[in-house]
C-alpha positions as semicolon CSV with decimal commas, in nm:
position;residue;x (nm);y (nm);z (nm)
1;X;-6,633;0,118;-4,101
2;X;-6,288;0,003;-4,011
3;X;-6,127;0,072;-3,689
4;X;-5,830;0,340;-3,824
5;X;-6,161;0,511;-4,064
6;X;-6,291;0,653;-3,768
7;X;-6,118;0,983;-3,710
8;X;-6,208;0,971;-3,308
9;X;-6,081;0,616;-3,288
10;X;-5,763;0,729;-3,462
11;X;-5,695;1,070;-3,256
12;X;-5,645;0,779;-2,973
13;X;-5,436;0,584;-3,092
14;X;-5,210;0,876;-3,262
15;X;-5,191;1,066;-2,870
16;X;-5,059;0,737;-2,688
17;X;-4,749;0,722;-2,943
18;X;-4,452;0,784;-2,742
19;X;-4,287;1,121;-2,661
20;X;-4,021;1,151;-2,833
21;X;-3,986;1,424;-3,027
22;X;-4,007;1,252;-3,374
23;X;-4,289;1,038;-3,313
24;X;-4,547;1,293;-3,449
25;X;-4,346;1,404;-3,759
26;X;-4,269;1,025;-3,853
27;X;-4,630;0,938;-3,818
28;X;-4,774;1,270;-4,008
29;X;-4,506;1,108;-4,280
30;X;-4,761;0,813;-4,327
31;X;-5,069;0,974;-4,559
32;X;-5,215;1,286;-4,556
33;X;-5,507;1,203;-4,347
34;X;-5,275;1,151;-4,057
35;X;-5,113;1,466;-4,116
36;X;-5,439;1,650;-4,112
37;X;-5,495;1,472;-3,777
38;X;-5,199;1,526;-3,599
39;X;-5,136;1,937;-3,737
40;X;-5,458;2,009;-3,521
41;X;-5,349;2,253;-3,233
42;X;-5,552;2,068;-3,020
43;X;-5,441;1,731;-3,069
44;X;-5,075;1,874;-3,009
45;X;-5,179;1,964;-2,666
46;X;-5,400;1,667;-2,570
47;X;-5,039;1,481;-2,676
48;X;-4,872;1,746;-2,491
49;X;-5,113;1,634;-2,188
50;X;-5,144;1,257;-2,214
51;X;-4,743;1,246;-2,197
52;X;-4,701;1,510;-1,893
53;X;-4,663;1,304;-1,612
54;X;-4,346;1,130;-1,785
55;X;-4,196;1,387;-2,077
56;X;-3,854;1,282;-2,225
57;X;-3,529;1,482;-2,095
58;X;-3,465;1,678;-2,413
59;X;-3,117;1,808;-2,285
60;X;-2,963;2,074;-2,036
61;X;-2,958;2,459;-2,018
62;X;-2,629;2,567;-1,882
63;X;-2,635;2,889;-1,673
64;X;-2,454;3,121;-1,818
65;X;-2,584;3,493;-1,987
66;X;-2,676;3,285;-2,286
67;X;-2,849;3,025;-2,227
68;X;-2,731;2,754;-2,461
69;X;-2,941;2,460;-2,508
70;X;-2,748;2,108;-2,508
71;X;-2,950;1,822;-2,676
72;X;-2,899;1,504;-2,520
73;X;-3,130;1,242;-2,711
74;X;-2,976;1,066;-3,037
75;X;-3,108;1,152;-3,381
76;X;-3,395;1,157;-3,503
77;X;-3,496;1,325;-3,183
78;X;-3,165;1,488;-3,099
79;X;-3,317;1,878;-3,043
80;X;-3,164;2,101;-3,279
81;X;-2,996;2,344;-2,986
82;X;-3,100;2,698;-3,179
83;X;-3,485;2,558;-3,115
84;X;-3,489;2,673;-2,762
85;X;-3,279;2,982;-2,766
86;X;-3,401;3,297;-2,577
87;X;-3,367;3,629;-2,747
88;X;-3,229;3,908;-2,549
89;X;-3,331;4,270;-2,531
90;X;-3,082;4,579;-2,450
91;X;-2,960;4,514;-2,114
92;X;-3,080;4,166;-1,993
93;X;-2,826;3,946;-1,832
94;X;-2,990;3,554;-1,770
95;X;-2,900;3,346;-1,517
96;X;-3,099;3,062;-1,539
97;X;-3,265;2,941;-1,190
98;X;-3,361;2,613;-1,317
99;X;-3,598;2,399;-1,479
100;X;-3,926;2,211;-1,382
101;X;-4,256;2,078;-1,547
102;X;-4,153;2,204;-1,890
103;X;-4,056;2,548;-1,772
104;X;-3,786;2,731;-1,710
105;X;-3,651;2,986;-1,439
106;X;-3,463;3,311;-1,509
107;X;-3,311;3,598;-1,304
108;X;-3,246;3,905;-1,508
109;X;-3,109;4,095;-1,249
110;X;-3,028;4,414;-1,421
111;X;-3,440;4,502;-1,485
112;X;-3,477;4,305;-1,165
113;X;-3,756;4,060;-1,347
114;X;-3,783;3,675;-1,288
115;X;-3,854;3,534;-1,642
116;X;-4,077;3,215;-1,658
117;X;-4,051;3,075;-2,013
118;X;-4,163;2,785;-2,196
119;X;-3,925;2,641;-2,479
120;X;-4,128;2,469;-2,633
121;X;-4,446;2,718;-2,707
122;X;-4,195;2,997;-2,700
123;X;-4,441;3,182;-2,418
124;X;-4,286;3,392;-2,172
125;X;-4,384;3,568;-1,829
126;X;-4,211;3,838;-1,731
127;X;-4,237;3,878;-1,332
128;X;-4,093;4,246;-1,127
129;X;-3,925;4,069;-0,834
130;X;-4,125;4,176;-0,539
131;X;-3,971;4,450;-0,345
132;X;-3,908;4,254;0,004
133;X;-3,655;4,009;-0,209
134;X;-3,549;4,293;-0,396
135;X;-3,420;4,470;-0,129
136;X;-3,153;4,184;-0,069
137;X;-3,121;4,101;-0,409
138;X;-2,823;4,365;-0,510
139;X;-2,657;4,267;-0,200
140;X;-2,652;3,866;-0,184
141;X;-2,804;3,598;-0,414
142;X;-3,148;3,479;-0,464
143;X;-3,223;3,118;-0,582
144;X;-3,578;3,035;-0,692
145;X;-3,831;2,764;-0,823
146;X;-4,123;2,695;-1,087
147;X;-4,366;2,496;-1,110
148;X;-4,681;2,366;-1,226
149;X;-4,946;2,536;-1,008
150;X;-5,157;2,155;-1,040
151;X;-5,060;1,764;-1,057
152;X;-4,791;1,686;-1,343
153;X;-5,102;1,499;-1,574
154;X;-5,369;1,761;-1,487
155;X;-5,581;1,891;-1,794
156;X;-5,584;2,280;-1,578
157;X;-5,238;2,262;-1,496
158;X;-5,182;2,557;-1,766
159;X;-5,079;2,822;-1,425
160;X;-4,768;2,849;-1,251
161;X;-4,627;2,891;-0,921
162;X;-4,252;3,073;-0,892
163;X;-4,130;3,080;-0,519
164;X;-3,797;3,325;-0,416
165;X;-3,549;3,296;-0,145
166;X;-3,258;3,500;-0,003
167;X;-3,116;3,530;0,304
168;X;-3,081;3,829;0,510
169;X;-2,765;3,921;0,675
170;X;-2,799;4,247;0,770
171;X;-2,852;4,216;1,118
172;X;-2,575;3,864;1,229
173;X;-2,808;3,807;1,568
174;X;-3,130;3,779;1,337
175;X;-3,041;3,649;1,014
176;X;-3,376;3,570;0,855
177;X;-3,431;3,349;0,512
178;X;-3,727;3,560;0,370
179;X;-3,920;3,386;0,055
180;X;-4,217;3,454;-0,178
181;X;-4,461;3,280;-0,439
182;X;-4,615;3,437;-0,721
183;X;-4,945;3,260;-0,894
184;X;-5,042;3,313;-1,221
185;X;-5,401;3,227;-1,099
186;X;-5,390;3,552;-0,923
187;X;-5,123;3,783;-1,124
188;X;-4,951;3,878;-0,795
189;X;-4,708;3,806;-0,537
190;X;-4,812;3,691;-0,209
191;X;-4,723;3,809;0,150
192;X;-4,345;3,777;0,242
193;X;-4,262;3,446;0,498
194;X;-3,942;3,383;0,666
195;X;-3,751;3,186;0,937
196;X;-3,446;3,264;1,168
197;X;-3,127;3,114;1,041
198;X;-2,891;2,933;1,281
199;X;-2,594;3,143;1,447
200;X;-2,516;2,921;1,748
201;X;-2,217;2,727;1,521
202;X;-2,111;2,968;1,270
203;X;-1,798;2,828;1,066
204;X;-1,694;3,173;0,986
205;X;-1,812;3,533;0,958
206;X;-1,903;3,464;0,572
207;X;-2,264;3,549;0,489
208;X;-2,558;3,302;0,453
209;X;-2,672;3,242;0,109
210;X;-2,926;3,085;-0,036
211;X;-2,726;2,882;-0,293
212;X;-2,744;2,906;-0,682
213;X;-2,486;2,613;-0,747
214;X;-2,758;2,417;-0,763
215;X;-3,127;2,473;-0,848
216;X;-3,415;2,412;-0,607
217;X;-3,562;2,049;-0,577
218;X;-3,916;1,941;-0,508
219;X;-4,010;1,620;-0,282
220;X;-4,362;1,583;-0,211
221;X;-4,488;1,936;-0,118
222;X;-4,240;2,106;-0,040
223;X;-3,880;2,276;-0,220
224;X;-3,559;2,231;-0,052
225;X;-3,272;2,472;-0,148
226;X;-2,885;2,447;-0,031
227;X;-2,772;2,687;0,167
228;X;-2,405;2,776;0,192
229;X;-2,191;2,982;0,369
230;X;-2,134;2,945;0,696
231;X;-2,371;2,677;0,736
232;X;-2,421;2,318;0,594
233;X;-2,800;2,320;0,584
234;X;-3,100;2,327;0,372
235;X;-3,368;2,600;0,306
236;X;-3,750;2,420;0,309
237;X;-4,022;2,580;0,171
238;X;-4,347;2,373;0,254
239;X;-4,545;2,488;-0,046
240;X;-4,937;2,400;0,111
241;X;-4,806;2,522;0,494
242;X;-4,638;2,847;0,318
243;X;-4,382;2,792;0,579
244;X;-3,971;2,815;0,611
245;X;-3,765;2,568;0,796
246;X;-3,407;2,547;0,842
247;X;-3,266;2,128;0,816
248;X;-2,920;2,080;0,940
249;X;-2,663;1,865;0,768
250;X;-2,477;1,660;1,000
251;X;-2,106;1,753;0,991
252;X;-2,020;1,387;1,048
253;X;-2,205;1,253;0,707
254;X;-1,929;1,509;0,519
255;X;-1,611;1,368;0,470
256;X;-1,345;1,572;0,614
257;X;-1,250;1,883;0,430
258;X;-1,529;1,835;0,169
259;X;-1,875;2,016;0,217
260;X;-2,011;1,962;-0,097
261;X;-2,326;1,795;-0,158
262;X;-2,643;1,764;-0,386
263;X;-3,002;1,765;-0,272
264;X;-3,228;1,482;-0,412
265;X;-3,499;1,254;-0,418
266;X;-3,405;0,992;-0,166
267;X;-3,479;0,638;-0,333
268;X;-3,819;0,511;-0,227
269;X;-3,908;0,908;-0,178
270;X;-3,853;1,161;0,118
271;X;-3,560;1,367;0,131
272;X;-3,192;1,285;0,017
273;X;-2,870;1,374;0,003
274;X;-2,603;1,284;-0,244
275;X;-2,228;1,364;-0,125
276;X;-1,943;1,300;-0,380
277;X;-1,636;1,191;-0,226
278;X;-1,308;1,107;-0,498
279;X;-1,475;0,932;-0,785
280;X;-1,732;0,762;-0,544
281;X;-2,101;0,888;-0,455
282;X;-2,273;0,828;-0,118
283;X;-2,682;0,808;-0,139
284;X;-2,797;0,940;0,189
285;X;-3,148;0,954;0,315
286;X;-3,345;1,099;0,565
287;X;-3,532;0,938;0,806
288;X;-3,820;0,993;1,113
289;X;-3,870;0,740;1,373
290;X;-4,191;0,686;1,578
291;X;-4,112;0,981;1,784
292;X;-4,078;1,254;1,544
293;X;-3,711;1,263;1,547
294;X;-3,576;1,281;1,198
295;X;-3,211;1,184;1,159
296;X;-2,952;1,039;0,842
297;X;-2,897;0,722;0,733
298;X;-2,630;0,591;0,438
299;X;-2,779;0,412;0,166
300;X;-2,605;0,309;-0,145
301;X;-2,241;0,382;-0,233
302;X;-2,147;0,403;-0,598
303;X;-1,829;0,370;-0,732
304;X;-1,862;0,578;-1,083
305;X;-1,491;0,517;-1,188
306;X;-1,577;0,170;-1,198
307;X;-1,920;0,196;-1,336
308;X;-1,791;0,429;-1,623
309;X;-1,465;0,244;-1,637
310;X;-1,242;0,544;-1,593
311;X;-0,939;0,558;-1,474
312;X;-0,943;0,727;-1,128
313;X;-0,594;0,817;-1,103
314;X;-0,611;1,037;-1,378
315;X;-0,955;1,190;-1,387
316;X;-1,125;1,465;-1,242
317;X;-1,506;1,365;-1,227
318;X;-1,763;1,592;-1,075
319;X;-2,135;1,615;-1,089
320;X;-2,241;1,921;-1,292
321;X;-2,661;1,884;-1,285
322;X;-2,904;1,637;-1,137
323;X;-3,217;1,545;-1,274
324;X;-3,463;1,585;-0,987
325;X;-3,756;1,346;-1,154
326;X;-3,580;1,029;-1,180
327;X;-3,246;1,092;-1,033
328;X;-3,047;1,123;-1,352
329;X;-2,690;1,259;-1,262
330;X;-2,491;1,427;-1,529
331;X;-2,113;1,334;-1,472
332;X;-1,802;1,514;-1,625
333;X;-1,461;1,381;-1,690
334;X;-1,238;1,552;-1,879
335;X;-1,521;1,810;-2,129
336;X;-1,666;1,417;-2,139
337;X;-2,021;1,373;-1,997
338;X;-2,191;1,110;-1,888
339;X;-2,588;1,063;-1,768
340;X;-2,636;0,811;-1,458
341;X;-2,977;0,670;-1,368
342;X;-2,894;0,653;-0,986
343;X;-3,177;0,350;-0,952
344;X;-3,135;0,150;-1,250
345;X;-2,773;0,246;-1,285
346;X;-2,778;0,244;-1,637
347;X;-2,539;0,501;-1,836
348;X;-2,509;0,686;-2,135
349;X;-2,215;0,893;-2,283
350;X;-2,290;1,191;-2,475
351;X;-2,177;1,270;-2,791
352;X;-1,901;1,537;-2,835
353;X;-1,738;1,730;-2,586
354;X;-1,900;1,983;-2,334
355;X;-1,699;2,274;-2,128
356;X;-1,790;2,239;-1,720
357;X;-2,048;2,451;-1,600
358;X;-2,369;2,400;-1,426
359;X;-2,610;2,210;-1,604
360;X;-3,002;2,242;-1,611
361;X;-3,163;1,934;-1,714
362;X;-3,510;1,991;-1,925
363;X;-3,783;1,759;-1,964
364;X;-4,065;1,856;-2,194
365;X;-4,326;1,686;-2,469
366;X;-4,212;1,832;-2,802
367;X;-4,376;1,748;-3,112
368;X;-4,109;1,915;-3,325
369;X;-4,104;1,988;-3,742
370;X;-3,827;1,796;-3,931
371;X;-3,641;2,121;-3,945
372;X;-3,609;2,162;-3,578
373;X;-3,433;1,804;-3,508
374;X;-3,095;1,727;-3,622
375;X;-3,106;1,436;-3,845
């Protein structure tokens, strides 16, 4: 029997073709043996599995009520954008928390639910938001985070972790940041955890939120949220201590006048901080010595004007999303947008013209039909 006769020896090779999303529908093009093959539900999620621990970034979800879906790949595996569009019932109002491990986040504040829902299967969790977050959520924001309850590449990682955060304000000596994870392992919410926010150098009497401008991001173990207000600082959840922390930002690392900043993967890994100033970016990272005593250091400064050859004088850039996995920085200039790879500084400009708004990058293995990719 030759190799490619035997249907195990085949099934192989077919899962280890790459992840984009025409690979499967090109090769079930080649006879119909193959197409038996590969239209096996269980091949698509052994491919779905093999190709985990590095899926393709599909597009963005920008967060607004609906939703919309922005391919980013070029045909034949540009995403037709009405594949991953969420239906809406009498009522519901999305506002999308972000995206991780194939899933997405969203906040339908009206039924107070958290919605976890995969794009690609089209399955959805609908989650009551638990009543100590609750309580603050019709007075302040809540930001929150998804993921995979095991590794990236595990076979069981089919449950799901979502953590919420919000601050509490209601008392200004005791400002707590309460949070809590739900498990799909168990079906329930888990016990309520918070720290004490800092009060000792207030920059005004504005309340403490837990930022949505920007969606959680996960290093190592634990999620790091901005918080904003009247505090530069970041909101830690450790995710295996079950514990909040409070991490300063360092007035002098912010140029003067200009507070914002995006939390990252520093390069090499740990914690980082990316700070936009004019049409430059400043890669900042943070680092412990041999004492224990964790402090910033400047890495990398990246001129994008330059890079994207723009002219500076006359263009507004700013940094709508980050993707958290490989540092991929979506940049907009004039409804133009550009992806970054912060490490291998390589760049691609998208196609068309997109408004400003914040962007949701999504990674995912999707085998799609011919019908569902835009040719």
């Amino acid at each position: 029997m030759a190799p490619l006769e035997d249907d195990d020896l085949l099934r192989e090779i077919l899962v280890r073709l790459p992840p984009q999303p025409s690979s499967l529908p090109r090769a079930s093009a080649v006879c119909k043996r193959w197409r038996l093959l590969l239209s096996d539900p269980g091949f698509s999620r052994r491919f779905r599995i093999h190709h985990r621990r590095s899926p393709p970034l599909l597009g963005f979800f920008r967060r607004n009520d609906a939703l919309p879906f922005v391919p980013t790949l070029d045909a034949p595996d540009c995403v037709s954008p009405g594949r991953f569009s969420l239906q809406r019932g009498n009522g519901d109002q999305f506002m999308s928390l972000g995206c991780r491990h194939g899933l997405v986040l969203v906040f339908n504040k009206p039924k107070n639910q958290i919605l976890v829902w995969d794009p690609v299967t089209g399955d959805q969790h609908r989650l009551v938001v638990p009543p100590g977050v609750a309580a603050h959520a019709e007075k302040t924001t809540i930001n929150g985070a998804v993921l995979r309850a095991g590794a990236a590449g595990d076979d069981d990682a089919q449950h799901f972790q979502v953590v919420l955060a919000v601050a509490d304000n209601d008392d200004e000596q005791h400002r707590q940041a309460p949070a809590c994870v739900y498990s799909s392992e168990t079906g329930a919410w888990g016990d309520l955890v918070s720290t004490q926010l800092p009060s000792d150098v207030l920059m005004s009497d504005a309340a403490i939120l837990v930022s949505t401008d920007r969606p959680a991001v996960l290093v190592g173990d634990s999620l790091y949220w901005k918080l904003a207000g009247n505090i530069d600082g970041i909101l830690k959840f450790d995710l295996e201590k079950q514990s909040l922390a409070v991490i300063r930002v360092p007035l002098h690392i912010l140029e003067e006048g200009q507070y914002m900043f995006l939390i990252m993967r520093a390069e090499g890994g740990g914690l980082g901080l990316l700070i936009q100033t004019d049409c430059s970016i400043q890669l900042w990272k943070m680092k412990t010595d041999c004492d224990g005593v964790a402090s910033w250091g400047l890495g990398r400064t990246i001129e994008l004007d330059k890079l994207l050859s723009l002219n500076s004088e006359e263009t507004d850039m700013l940094i709508p999303g980050l993707e958290e996995e490989n540092n991929v920085v979506f940049m907009w200039a004039d409804h133009i947008v550009f992806t970054v790879h912060l490490e291998s500084m390589k760049f691609k400009k998208l196609s068309g013209t997109y408004p400003l708004s914040h962007y949701h990058p999504f990674r995912s293995v999707y085998a799609a039909g011919k019908a569902c990719l835009q040719i």
